[in-house]
Short mmCIF file of C-alpha atoms and ligand atoms in Angstrom, two decimals:
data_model
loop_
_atom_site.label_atom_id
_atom_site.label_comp_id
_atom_site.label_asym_id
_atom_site.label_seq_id
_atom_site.Cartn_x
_atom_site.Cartn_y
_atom_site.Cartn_z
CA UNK A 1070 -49.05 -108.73 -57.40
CA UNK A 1071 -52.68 -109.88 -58.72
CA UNK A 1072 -55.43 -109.36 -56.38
CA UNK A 1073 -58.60 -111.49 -55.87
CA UNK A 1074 -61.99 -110.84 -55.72
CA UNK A 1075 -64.56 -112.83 -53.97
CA UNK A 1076 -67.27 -113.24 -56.40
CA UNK A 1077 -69.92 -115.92 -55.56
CA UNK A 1078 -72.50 -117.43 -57.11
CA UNK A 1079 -75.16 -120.15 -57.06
CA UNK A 1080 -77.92 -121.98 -59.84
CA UNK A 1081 -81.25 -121.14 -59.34
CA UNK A 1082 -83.85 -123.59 -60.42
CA UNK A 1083 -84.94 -120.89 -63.13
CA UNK A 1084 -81.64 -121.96 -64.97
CA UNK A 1085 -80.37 -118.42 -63.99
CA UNK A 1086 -77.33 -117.84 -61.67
CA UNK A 1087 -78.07 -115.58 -58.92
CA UNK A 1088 -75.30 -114.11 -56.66
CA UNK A 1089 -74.98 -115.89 -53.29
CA UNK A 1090 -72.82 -116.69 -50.27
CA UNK A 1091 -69.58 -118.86 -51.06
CA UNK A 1092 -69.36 -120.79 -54.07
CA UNK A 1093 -66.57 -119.86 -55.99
CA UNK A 1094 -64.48 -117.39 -56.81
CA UNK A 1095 -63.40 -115.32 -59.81
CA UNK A 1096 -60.11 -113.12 -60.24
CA UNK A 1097 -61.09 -109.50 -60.36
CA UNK A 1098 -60.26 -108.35 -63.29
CA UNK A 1099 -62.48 -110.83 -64.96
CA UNK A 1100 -66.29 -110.37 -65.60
CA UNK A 1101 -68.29 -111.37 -62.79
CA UNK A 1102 -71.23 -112.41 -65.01
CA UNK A 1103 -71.92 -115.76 -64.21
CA UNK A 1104 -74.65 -116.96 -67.12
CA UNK A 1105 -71.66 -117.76 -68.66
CA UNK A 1106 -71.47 -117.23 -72.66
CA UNK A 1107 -73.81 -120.21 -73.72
CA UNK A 1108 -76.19 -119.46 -70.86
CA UNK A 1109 -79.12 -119.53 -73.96
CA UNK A 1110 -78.10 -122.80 -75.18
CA UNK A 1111 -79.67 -126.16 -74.35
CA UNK A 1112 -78.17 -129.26 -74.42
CA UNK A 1113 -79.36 -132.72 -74.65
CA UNK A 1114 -76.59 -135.29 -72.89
CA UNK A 1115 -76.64 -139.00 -73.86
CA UNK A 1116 -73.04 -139.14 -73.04
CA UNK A 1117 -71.65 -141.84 -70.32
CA UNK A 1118 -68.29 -142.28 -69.51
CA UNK A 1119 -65.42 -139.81 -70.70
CA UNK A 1120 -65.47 -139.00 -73.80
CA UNK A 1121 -68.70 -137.53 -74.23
CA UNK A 1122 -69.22 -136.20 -70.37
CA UNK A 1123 -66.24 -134.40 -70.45
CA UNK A 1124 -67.31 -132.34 -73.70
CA UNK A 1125 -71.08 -131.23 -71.91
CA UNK A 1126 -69.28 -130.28 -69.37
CA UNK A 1127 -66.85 -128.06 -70.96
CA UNK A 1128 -69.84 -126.58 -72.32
CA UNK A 1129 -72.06 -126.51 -68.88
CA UNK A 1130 -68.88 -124.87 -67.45
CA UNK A 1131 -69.69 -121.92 -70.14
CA UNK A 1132 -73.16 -121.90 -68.96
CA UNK A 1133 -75.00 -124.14 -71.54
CA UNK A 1134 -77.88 -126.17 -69.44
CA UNK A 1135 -76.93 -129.36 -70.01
CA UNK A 1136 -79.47 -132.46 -69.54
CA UNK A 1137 -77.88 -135.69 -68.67
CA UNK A 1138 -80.29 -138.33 -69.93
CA UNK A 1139 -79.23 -141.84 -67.70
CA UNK A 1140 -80.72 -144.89 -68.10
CA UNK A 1141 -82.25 -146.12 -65.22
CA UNK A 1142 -79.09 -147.62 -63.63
CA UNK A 1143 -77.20 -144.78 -64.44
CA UNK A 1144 -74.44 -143.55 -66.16
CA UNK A 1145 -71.71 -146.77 -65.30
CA UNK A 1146 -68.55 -144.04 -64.81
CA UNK A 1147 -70.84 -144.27 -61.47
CA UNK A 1148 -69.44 -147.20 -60.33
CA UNK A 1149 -66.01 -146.66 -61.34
CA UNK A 1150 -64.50 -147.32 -58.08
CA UNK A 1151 -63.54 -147.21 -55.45
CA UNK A 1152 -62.94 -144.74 -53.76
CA UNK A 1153 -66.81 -144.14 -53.27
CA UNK A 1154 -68.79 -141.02 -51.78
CA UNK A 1155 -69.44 -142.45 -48.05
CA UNK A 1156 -73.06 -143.47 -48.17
CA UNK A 1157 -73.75 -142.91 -51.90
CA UNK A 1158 -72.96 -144.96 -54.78
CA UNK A 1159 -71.52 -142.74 -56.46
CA UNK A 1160 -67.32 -142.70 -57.76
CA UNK A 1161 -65.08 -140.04 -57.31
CA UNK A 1162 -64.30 -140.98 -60.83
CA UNK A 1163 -67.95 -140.33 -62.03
CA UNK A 1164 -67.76 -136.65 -60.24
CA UNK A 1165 -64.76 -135.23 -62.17
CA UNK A 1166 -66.44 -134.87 -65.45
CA UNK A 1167 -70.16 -134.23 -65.03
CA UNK A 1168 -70.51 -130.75 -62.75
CA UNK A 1169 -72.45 -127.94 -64.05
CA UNK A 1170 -75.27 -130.41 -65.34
CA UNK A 1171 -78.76 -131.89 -64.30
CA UNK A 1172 -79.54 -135.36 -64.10
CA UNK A 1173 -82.80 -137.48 -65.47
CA UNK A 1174 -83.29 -140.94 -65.72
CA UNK A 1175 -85.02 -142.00 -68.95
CA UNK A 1176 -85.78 -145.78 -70.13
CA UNK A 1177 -85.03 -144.56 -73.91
CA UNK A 1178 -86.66 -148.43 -74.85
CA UNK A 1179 -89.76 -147.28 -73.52
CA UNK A 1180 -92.41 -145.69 -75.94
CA UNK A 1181 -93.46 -143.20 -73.17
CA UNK A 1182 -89.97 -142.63 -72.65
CA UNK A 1183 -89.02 -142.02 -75.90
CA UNK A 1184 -91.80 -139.95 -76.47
CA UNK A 1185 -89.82 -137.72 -73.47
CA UNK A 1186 -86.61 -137.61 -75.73
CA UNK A 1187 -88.70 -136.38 -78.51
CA UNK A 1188 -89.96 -133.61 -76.34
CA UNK A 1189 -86.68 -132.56 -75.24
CA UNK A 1190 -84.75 -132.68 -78.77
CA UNK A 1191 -87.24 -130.06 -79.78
CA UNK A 1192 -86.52 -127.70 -77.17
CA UNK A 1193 -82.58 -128.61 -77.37
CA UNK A 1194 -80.02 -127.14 -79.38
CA UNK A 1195 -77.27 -129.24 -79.12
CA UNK A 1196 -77.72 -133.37 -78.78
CA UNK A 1197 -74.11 -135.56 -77.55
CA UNK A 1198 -74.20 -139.12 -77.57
CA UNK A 1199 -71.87 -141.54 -77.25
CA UNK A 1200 -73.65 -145.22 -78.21
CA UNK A 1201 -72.49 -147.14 -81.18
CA UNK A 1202 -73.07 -146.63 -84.22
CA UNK A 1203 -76.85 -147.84 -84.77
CA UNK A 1204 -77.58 -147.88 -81.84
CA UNK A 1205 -80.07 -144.81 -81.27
CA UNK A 1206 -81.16 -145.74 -84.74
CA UNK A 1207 -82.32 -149.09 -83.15
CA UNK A 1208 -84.70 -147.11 -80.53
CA UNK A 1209 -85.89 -144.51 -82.82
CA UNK A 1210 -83.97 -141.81 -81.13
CA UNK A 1211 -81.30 -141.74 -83.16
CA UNK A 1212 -80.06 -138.98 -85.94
CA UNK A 1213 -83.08 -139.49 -88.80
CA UNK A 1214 -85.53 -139.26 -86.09
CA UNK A 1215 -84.97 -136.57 -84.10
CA UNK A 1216 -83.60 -134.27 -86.90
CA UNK A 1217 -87.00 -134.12 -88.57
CA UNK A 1218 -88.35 -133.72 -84.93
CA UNK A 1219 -85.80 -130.93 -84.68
CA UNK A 1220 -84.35 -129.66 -88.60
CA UNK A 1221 -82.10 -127.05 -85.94
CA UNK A 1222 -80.95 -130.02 -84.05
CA UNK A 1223 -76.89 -130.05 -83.76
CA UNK A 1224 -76.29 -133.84 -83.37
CA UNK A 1225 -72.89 -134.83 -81.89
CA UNK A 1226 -71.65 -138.49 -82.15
CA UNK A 1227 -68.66 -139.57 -80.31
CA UNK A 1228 -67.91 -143.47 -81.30
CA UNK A 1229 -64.14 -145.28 -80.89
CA UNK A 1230 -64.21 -145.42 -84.93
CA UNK A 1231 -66.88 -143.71 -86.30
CA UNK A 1232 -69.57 -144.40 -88.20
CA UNK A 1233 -68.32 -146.59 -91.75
CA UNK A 1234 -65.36 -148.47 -92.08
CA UNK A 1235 -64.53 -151.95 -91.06
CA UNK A 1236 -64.38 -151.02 -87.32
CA UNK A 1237 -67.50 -148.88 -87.06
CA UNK A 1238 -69.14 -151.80 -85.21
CA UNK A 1239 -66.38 -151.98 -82.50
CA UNK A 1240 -66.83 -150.43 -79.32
CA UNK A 1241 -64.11 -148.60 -78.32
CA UNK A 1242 -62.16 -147.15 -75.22
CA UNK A 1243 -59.35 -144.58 -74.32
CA UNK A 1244 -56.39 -147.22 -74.28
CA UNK A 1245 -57.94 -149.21 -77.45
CA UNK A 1246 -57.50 -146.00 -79.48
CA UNK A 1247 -54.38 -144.91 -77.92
CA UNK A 1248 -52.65 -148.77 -79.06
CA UNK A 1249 -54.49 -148.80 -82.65
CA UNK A 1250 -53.62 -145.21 -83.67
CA UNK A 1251 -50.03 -145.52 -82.51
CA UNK A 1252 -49.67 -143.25 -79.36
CA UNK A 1253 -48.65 -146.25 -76.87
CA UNK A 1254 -46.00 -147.27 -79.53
CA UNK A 1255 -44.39 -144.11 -79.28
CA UNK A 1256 -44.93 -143.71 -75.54
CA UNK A 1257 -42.42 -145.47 -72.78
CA UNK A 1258 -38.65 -146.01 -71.65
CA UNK A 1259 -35.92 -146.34 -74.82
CA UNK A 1260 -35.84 -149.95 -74.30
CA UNK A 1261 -39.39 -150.59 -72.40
CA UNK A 1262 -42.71 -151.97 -73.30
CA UNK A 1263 -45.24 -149.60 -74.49
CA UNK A 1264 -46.97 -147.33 -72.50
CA UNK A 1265 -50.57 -145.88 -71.50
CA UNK A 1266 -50.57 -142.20 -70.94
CA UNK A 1267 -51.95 -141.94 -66.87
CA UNK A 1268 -54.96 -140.35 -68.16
CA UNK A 1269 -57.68 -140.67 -70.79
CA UNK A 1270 -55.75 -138.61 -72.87
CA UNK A 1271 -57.55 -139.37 -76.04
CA UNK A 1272 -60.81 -139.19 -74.16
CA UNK A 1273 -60.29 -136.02 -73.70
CA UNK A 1274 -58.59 -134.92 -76.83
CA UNK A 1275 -61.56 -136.47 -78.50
CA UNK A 1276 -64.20 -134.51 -76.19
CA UNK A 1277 -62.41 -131.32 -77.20
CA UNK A 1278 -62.59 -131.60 -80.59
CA UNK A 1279 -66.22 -132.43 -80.05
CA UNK A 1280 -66.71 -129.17 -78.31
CA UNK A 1281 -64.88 -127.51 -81.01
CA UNK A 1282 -67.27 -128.68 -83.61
CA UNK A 1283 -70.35 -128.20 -81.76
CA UNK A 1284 -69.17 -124.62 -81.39
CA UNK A 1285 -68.58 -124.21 -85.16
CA UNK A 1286 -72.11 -126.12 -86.22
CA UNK A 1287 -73.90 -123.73 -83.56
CA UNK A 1288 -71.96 -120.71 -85.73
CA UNK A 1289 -72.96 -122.12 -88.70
CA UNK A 1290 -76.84 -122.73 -87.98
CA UNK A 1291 -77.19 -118.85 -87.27
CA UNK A 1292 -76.19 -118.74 -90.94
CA UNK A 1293 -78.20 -121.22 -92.27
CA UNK A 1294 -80.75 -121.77 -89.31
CA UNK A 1295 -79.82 -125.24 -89.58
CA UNK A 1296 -78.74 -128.27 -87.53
CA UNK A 1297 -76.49 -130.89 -88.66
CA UNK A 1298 -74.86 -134.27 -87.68
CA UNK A 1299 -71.16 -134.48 -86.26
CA UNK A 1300 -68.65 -137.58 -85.95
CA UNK A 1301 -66.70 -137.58 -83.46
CA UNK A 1302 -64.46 -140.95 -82.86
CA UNK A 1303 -61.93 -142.02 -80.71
CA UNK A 1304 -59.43 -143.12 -83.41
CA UNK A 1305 -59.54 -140.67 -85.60
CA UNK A 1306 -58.67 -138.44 -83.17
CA UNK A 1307 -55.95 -140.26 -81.99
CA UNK A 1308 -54.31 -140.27 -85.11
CA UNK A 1309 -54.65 -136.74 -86.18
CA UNK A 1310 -52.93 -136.38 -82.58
CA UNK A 1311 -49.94 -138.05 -83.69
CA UNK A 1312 -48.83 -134.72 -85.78
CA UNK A 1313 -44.86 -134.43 -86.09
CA UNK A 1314 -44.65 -138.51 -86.19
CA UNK A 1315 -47.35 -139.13 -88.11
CA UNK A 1316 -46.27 -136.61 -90.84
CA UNK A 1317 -42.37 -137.63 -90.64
CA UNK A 1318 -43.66 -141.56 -91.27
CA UNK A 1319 -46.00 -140.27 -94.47
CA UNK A 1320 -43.26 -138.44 -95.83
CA UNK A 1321 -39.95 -140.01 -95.00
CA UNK A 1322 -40.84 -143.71 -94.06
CA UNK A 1323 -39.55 -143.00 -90.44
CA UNK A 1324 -40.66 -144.79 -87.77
CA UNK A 1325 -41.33 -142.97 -84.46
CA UNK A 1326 -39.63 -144.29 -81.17
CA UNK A 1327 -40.13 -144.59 -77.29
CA UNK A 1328 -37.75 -141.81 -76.02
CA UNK A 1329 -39.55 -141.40 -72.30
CA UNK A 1330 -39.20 -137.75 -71.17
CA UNK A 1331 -36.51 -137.12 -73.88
CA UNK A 1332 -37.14 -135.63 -77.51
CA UNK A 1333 -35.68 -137.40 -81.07
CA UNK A 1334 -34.72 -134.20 -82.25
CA UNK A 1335 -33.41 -132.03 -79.33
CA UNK A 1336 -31.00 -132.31 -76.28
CA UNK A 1337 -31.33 -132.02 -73.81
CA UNK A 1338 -34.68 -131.70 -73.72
CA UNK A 1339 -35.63 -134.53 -70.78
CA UNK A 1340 -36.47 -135.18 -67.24
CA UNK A 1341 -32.81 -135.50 -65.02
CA UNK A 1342 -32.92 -137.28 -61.82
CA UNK A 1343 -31.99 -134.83 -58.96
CA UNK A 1344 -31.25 -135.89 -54.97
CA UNK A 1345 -35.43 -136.42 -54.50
CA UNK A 1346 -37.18 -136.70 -57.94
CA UNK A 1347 -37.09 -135.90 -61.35
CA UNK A 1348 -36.53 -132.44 -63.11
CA UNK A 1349 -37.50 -131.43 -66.58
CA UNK A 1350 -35.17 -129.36 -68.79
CA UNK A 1351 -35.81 -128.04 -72.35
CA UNK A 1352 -33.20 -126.25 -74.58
CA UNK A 1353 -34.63 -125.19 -77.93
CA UNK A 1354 -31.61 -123.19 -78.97
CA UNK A 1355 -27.95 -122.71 -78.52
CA UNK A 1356 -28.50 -119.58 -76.16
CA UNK A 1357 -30.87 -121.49 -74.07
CA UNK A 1358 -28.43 -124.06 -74.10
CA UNK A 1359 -25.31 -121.32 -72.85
CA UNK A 1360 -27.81 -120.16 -70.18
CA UNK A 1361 -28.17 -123.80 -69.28
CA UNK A 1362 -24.09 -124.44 -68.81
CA UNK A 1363 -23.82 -121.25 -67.11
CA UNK A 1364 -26.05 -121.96 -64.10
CA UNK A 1365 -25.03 -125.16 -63.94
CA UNK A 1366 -21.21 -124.11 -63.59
CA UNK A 1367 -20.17 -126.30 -66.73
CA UNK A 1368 -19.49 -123.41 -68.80
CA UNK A 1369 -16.95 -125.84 -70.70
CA UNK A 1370 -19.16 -127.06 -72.81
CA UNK A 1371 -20.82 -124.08 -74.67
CA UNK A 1372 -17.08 -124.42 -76.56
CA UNK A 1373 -16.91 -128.06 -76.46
CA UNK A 1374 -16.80 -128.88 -80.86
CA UNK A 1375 -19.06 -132.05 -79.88
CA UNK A 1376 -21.84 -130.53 -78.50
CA UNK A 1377 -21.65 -126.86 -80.27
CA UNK A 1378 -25.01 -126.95 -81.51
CA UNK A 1379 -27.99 -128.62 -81.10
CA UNK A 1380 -27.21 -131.11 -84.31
CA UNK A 1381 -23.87 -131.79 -82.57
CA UNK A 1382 -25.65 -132.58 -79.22
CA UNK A 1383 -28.65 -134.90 -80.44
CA UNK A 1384 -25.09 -136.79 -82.39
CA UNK A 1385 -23.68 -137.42 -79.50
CA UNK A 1386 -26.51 -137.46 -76.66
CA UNK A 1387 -25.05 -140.21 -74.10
CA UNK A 1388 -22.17 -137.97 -73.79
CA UNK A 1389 -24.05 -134.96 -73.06
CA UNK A 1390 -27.04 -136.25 -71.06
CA UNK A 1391 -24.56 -138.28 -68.94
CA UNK A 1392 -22.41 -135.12 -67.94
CA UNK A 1393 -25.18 -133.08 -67.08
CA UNK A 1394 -26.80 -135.98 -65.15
CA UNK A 1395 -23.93 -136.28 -63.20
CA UNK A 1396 -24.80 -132.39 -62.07
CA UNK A 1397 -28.28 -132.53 -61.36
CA UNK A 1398 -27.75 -135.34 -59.28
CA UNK A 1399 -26.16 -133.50 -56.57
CA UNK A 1400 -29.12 -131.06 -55.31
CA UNK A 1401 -33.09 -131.35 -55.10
CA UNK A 1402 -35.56 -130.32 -57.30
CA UNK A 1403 -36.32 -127.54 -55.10
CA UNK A 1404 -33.33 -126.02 -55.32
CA UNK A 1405 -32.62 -126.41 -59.33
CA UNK A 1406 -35.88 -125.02 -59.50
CA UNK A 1407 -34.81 -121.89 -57.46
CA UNK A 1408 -31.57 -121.55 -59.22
CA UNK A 1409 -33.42 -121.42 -62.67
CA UNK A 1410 -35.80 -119.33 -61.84
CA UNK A 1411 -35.00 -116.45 -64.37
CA UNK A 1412 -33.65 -118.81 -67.38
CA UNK A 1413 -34.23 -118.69 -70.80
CA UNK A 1414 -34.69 -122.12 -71.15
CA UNK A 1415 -38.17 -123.92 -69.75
CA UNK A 1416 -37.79 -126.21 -67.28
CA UNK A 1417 -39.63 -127.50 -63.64
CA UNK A 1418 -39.87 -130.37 -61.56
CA UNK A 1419 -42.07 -133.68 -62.34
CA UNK A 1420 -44.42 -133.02 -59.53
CA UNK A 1421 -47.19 -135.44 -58.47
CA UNK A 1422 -50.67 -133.81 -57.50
CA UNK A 1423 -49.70 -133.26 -53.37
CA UNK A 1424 -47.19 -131.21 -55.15
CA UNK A 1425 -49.18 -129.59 -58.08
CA UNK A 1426 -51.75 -128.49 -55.54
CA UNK A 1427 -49.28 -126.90 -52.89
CA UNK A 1428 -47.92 -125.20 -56.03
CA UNK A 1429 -47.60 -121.60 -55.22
CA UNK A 1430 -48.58 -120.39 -59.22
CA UNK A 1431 -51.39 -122.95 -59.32
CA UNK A 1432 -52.85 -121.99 -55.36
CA UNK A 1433 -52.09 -118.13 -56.74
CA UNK A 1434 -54.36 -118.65 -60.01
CA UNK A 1435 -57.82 -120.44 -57.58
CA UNK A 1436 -57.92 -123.24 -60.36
CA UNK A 1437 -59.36 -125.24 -57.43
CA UNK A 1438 -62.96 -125.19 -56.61
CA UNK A 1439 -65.14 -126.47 -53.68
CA UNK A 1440 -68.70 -127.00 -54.26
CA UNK A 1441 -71.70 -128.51 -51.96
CA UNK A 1442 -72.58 -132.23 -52.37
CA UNK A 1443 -75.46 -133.80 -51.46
CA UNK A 1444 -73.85 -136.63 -50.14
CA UNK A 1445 -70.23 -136.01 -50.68
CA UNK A 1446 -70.41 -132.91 -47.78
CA UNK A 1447 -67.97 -130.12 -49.75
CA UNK A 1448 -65.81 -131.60 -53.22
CA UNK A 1449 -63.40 -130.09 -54.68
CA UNK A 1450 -62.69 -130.18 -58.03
CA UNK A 1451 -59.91 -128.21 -60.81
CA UNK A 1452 -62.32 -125.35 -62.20
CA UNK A 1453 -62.28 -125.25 -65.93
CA UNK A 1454 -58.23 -123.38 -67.32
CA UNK A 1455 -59.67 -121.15 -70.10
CA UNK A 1456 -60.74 -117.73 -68.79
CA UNK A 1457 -62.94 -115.36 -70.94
CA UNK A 1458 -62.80 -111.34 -70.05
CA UNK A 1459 -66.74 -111.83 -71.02
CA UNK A 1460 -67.05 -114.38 -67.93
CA UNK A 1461 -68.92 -116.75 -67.05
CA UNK A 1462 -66.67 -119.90 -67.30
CA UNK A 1463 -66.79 -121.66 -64.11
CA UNK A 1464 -68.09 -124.25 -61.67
CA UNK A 1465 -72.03 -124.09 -60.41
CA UNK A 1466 -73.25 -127.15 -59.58
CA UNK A 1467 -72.00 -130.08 -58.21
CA UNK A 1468 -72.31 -133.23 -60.44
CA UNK A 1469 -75.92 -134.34 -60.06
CA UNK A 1470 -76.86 -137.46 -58.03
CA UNK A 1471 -78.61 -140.36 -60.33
CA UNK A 1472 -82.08 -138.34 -61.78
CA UNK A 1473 -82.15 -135.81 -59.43
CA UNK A 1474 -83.66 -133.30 -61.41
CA UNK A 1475 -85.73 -135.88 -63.02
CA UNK A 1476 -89.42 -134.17 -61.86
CA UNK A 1477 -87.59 -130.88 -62.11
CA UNK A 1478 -87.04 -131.00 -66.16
CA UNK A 1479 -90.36 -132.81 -67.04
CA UNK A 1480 -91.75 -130.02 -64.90
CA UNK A 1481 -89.81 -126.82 -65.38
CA UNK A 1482 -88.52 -127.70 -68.99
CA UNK A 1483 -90.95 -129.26 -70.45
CA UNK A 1484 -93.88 -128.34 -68.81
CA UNK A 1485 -95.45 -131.06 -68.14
CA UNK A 1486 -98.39 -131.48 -65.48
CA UNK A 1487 -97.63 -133.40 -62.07
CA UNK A 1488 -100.12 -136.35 -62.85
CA UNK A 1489 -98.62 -137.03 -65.93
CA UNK A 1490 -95.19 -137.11 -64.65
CA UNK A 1491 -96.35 -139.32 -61.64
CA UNK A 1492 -97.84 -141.06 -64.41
CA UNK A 1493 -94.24 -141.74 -66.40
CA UNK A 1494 -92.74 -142.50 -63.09
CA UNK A 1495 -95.36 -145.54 -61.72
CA UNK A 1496 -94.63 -146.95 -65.50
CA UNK A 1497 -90.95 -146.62 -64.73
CA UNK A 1498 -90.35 -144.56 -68.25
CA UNK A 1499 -88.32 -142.43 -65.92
CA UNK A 1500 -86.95 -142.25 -62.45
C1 NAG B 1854 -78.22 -115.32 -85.89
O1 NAG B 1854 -78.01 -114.51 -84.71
C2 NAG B 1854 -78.55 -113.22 -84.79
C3 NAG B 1854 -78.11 -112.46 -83.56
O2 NAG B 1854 -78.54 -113.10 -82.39
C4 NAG B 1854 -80.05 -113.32 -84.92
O3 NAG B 1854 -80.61 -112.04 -85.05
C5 NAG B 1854 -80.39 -114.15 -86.18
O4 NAG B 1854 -81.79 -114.34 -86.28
C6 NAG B 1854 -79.70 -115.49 -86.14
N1 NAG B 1854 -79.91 -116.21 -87.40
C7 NAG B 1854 -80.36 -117.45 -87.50
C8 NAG B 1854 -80.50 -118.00 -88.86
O5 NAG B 1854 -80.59 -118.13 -86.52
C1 NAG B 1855 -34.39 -113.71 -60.32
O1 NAG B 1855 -34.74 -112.37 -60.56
C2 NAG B 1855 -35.17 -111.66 -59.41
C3 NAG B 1855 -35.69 -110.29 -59.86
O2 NAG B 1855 -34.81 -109.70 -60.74
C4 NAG B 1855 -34.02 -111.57 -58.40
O3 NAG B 1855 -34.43 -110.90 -57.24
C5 NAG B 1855 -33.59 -113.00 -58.06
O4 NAG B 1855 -32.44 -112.94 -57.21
C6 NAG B 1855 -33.24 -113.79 -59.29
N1 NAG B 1855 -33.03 -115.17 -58.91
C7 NAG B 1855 -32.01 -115.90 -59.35
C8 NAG B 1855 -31.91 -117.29 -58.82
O5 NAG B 1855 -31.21 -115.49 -60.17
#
């Protein structure tokens, strides 16, 4: 049995977390420190969209402050809808990737505005953007600029196909990465059209990666004490992400293929179709595959010469996968679920999210969290899946309405007196 604690928390305006009633709430055993492990790191945000937003966030979860720089209409994931907040303008869509971070609205074309990116890249450690190549460059924001503003300055780019090459220019998105480097080819029914992963899978691959480097450049600059520029792109990513099939093709001139749920080089290792749904089953060797015939009474064909190992079985897969369809056909995914409880072999049902979140491992494990909104009354939202023993990876703050903590930065960050914020605000250079 694990036990919970009820550990709560809430962000201060000091940038500190302070404990207080209800916010969220940690397993036990973990730390309750709630700083989180980057709680000393600052981060300048020129992300929109995916991509980018769902890299600060990863690192706002760990307690970076991270200062998402709009333009004055806001980053557009904000409009990706419906559904809508009732009474806001804001998505659902925009509120999955951008908790744990503050919000200002800068008009980056303006000189005074610029002059307000200037100020924050020399405070900042980290800077993610996600414009095209150029770009920044054109409003004098961009790499050159701010890194002799800043020689510490860590300097993230995320593009859809980085910065040379013939594309470079191109802007790019999730499913334009996912066709070009080859994962919608390989993706889809035997004899079916191509397919789109349901989410942004390369988004977030790609935001990962740019975590993952930001995290190694910050390592590196407390060697060095210095900063440096990162490429991030969409394609790239895609295709390093195409491992076994990319390598085979290199190497051997084989072309990947669409199997669906099932696997070129092991059976049975697919989804089955029970009485109501579909249910995943995954033998990776011939004991897992005994275990398999056992429970499902067809203890026949552990003996059976044509399916004796798993060479034998991926031979002569229509004979195998049709047998053992014809089995899980006859009860629900519940109960194949219950009777393999204790296998060897991995399997579980295809579940949709009403299922995922009545799951009693994932409600067990408190991977959801509910946080305030200003206008959204409570959200909830899945809490960051990495736990550290050190603590302090979690959910604080809600995602940030458009420049809410506009006057809050330029004050508390920056320093700057009320009259000349007022100032910057009247000359819309910020909002
Ligand atoms: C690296 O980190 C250590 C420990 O915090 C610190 O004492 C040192 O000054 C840092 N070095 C540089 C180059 O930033
Ligand atoms: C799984 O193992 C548990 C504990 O040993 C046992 O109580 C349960 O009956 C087993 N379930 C099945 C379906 O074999």
């Amino acid at each position: 049995m694990m036990t919970f604690g009820r550990v709560i928390f809430k962000c201060v305006q000091s940038y500190k977390c302070v404990l207080a009633p209800k916010l969220c709430i940690l397993p036990a055993r973990y730390s309750t420190k709630c700083d989180g492990l980057l709680s000393d790191i600052n981060v300048l945000d020129l992300t929109r969209v995916v991509a980018g937003p769902f890299c600060t966030m990863v690192l706002g979860d760990l307690g970076a402050n991270v200062i998402k720089v709009e333009s004055l209409d806001g980053d557009e994931a904000r409009k990706w809808g419906p559904p809508f907040i009732e009474g806001s303008t804001d998505s659902y869509y925009y509120l999955t990737i951008n908790r744990n971070k503050k919000s200002i609205c800068i008009d980056i074309k303006s000189l005074e505005g610029k002059q307000v990116i200037y100020d924050l890249a020399r405070k900042c450690d980290v800077l993610v953007e996600n414009f095209l190549p150029g770009k920044l460059d054109q409003h004098e924001v961009g790499y050159d600029k701010l890194s002799k503003i800043n020689p510490k300055l860590i300097y993230c780019a995320i593009t859809g196909f980085g910065p040379v090459g013939p594309y470079s220019k191109k802007p790019g998105y999730d499913v334009i990465a996912s066709a070009m480097g080859g994962l919608l080819s390989v993706t889809g029914e035997r004899n079916g059209n191509p397919v789109k992963a349901g989410v942004a899978i390369t988004d977030v691959t790609t935001g990962l990666h740019a975590f993952g480097a930001i995290m190694t450049a910050i390592y590196h600059r407390n060697k060095t004490g210095r900063g440096q520029k990162i490429d991030c792109n969409l394609l790239s990513t895609q295709i390093s992400s195409m491992i076994n099939i990319a390598n085979i093709y290199l190497n051997c001139g084989i072309e990947g293929q669409r199997w669906g749920t099932a696997h070129a080089n092991l059976v049975p290792y697919q989804a089955f179709k029970t009485k109501d749904g579909f249910f995943v089953i995954g033998t990776g060797s011939n004991a897992q595959f005994a275990d398999f015939c056992k429970l499902i009474h067809k203890e026949e064909l552990i003996s059976d010469e044509r399916f004796k190992d798993n060479a034998a079985r991926v031979k002569n897969r229509d004979e195998i996968i049709r047998i053992i369809s014809e089995v899980i056909e006859t009860k629900t995914k519940k109960e194949w679920f219950e009777i393999f409880k204790n296998a060897s072999f991995p399997n579980g049902p295809v579940n949709n999210m009403e299922d995922v979140f009545n799951d009693e491992h994932v409600k067990a494990i408190g991977l959801v969290k509910e946080l305030p909104h200003k206008h959204a009354g409570t959200i909830k939202m899945v809490g960051p899946p990495t736990v550290y023993s050190e603590g302090g990876n979690m959910v604080r703050t809600a995602p940030p309405i458009l420049g809410e903590h506009t006057r809050d930065i330029l004050s508390n960050f920056l320093g700057y007196h009320n009259a000349k914020i007022d100032e910057l605000i009247s000359k819309k250079a910020v909002k």
